[in-house]
Short mmCIF file of C-alpha atoms in Angstrom, two decimals:
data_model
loop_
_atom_site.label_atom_id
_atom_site.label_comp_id
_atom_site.label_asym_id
_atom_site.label_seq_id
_atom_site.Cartn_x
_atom_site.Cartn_y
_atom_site.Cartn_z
CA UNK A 1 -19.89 10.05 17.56
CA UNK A 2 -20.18 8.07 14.66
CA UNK A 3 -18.09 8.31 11.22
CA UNK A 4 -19.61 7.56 7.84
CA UNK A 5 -17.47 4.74 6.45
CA UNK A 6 -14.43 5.51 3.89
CA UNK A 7 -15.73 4.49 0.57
CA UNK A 8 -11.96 3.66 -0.30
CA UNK A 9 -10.30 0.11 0.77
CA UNK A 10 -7.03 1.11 2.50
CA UNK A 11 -4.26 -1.12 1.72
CA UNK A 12 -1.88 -1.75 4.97
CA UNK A 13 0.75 -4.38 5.91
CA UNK A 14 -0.87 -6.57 8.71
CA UNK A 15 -3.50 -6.95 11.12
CA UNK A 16 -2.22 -4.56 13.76
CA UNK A 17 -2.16 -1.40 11.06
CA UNK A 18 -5.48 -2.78 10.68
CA UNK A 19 -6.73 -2.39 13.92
CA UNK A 20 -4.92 1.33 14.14
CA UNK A 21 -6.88 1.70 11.24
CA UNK A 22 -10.57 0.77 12.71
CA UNK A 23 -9.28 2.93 15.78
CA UNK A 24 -9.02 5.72 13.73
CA UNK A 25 -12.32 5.62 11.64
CA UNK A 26 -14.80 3.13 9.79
CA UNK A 27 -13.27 1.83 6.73
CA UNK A 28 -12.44 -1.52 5.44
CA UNK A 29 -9.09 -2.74 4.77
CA UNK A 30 -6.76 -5.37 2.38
CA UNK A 31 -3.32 -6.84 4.12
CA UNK A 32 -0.47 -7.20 1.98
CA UNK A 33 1.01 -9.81 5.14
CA UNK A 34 4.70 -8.64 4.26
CA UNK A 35 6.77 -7.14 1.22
CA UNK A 36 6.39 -10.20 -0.89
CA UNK A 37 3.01 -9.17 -2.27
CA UNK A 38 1.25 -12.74 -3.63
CA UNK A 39 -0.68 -12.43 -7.32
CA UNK A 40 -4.00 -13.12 -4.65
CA UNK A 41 -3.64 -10.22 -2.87
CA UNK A 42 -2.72 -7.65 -6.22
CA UNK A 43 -6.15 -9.55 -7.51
CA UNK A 44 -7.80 -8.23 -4.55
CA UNK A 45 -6.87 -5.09 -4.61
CA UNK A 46 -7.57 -4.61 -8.11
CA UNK A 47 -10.85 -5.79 -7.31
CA UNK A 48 -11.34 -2.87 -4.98
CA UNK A 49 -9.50 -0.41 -6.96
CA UNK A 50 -12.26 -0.84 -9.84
CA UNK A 51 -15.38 -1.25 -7.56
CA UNK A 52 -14.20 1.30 -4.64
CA UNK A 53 -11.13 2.65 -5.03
CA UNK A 54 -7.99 2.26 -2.81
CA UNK A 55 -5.79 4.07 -0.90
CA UNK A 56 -2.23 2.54 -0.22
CA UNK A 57 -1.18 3.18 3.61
CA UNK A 58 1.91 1.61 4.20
CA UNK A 59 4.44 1.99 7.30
CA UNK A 60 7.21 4.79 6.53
CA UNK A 61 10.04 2.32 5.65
CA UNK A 62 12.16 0.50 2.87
CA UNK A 63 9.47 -2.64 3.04
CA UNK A 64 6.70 -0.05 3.59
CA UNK A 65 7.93 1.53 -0.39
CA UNK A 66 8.50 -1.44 -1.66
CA UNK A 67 5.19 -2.71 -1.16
CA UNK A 68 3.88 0.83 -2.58
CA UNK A 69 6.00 0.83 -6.03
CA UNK A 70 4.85 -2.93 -6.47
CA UNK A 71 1.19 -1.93 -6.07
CA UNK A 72 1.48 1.58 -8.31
CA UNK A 73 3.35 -0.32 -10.84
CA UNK A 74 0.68 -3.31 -11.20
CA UNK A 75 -2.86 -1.31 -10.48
CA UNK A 76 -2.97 2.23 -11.89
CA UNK A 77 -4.60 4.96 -9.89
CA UNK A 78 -4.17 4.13 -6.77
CA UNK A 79 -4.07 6.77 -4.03
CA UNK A 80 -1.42 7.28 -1.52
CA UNK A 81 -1.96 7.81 2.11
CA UNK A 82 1.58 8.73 4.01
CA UNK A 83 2.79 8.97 7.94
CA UNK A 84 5.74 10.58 8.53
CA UNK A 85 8.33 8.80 10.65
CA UNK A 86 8.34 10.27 13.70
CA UNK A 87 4.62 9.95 13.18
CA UNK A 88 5.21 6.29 13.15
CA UNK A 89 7.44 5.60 15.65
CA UNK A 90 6.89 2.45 18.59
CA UNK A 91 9.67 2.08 20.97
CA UNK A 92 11.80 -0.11 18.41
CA UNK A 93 10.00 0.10 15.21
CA UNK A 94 8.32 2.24 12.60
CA UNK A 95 4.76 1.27 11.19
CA UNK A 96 1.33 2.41 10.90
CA UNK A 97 0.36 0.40 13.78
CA UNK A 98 1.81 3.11 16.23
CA UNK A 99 0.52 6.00 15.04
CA UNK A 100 -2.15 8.02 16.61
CA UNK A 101 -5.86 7.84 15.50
CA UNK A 102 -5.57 11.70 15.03
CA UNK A 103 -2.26 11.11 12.68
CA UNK A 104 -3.92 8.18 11.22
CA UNK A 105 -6.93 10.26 10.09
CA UNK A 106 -5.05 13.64 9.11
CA UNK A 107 -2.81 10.94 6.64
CA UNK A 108 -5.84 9.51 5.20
CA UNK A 109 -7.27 12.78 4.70
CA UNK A 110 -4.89 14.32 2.72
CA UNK A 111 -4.57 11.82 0.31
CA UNK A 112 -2.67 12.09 -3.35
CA UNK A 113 -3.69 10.26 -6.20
CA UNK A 114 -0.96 8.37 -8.89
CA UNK A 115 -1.67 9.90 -11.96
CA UNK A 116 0.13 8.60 -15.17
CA UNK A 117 -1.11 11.70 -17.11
CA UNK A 118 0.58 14.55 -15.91
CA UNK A 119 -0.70 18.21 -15.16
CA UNK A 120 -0.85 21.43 -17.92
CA UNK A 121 2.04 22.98 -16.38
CA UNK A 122 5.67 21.97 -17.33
CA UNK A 123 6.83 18.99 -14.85
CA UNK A 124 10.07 20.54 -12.64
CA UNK A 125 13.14 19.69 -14.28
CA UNK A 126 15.85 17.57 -12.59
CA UNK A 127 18.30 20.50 -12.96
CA UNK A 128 15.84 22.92 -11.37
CA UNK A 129 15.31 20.30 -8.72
CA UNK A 130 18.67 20.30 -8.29
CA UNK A 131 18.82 23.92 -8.10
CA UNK A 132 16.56 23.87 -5.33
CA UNK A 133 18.93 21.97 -3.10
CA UNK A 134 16.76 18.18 -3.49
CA UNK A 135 20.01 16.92 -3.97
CA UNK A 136 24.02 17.16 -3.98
CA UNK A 137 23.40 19.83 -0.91
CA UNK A 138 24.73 18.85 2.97
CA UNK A 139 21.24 19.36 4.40
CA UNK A 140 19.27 17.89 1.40
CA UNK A 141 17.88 14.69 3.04
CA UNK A 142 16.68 17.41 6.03
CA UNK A 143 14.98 18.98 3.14
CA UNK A 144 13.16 16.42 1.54
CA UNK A 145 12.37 15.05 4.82
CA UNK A 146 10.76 18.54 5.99
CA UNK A 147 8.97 19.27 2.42
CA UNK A 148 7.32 15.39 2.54
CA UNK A 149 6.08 16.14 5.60
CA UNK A 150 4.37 19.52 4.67
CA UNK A 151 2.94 17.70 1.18
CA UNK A 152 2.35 14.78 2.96
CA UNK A 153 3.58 12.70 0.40
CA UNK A 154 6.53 10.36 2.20
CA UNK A 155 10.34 10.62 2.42
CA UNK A 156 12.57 9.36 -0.24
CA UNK A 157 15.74 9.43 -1.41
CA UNK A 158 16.52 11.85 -3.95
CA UNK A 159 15.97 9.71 -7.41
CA UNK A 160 12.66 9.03 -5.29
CA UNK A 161 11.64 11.98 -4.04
CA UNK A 162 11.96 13.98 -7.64
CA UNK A 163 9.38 11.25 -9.45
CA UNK A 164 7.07 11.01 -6.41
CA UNK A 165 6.89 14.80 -7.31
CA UNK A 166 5.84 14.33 -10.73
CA UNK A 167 3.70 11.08 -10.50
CA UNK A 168 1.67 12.77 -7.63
CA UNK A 169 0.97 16.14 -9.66
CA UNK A 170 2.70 18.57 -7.23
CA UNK A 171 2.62 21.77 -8.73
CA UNK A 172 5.00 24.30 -9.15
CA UNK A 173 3.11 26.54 -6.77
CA UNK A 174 2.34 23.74 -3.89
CA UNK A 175 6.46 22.71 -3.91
CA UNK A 176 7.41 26.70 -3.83
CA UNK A 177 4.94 27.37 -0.63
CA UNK A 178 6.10 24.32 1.14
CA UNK A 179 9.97 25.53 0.38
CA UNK A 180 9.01 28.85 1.78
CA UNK A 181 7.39 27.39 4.83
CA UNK A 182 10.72 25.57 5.56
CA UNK A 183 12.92 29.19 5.09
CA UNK A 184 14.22 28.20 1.18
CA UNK A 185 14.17 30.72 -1.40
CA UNK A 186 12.30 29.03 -4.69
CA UNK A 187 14.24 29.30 -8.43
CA UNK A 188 12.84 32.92 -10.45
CA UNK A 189 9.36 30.58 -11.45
CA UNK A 190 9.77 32.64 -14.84
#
């Protein structure tokens, strides 16, 4: 059965996430080749971020993020795709390349898009954040972990976590169900 091609360019780290890619569905892609991101490749991508868009798909790790805050600070908004680790997993590495075609497609299916302009709503506070048990709590790295993975939005550490909150939009009401789903009583939303 054939796919109609993904008008976006996916952004990934090599040729092997590439081919995981074009295993997964029709769509063309851009490889960073490493963390060090060259001023050729940002001028690519900028190239498709104004003619097709782009969606940034980059393996679950530190190099995977780094490569992601280099290309949301330089190219404004791009889209996020995200795997989560266990998602991701090989035998002794994590990356995109190992991934199913069915996790692959669910990822790029639920995309988010960086917006610099937030939503109407208040953004969540760092002290409600807190509150919630993001941070400072024994099992707050479990939580973050299990809430990414409901958003789909990509583990982080906590300083990380709280603005990929806010610079993805999540609202009040989407953080609130996923806490539920995971057994955590929200703050009074009042």
């Amino acid at each position: 059965m054939a796919s109609a091609k993904l008008k976006e360019v996916i952004v990934v780290e090599g040729r092997n996430d590439t081919l995981a890619v074009k295993r997964a569905l029709d769509a063309d892609t851009i490889e960073t080749r490493g963390s060090a991101i060259g001023e050729e490749v940002l001028a690519q991508i900028k190239r498709a971020q104004a003619s097709r868009g782009v969606i940034v798909f980059t393996d679950p790790d530190h190099a995977g993020e780094r490569i992601r805050r280099i290309i949301s600070r330089e190219i404004e908004g791009v889209k996020h795709a995200f795997l989560a680790q266990h998602e991701a997993r090989g035998k002794r590495k994590i990356g995109v390349e190992h991934a199913s075609p069915d996790a692959i497609r669910a990822a790029l299916g639920s995309v988010r898009t960086e917006w610099a302009d937030p939503r109407d709503e208040p953004p969540l506070t760092w002290e409600e954040y807190i509150e919630l048990g993001f941070v400072g709590q024994p099992a707050s790295s479990e939580l973050r972990r299990e809430i990414a993975e409901l958003l789909g939005i990509g583990y982080g550490n906590a300083k990380q976590f709280y603005r990929r909150l806010q610079v993805l939009c999540i609202t009040r009401e989407e953080l609130f169900q996923a806490l539920e789903r995971v057994g955590k009583d929200a703050v009074d939303e009042s």
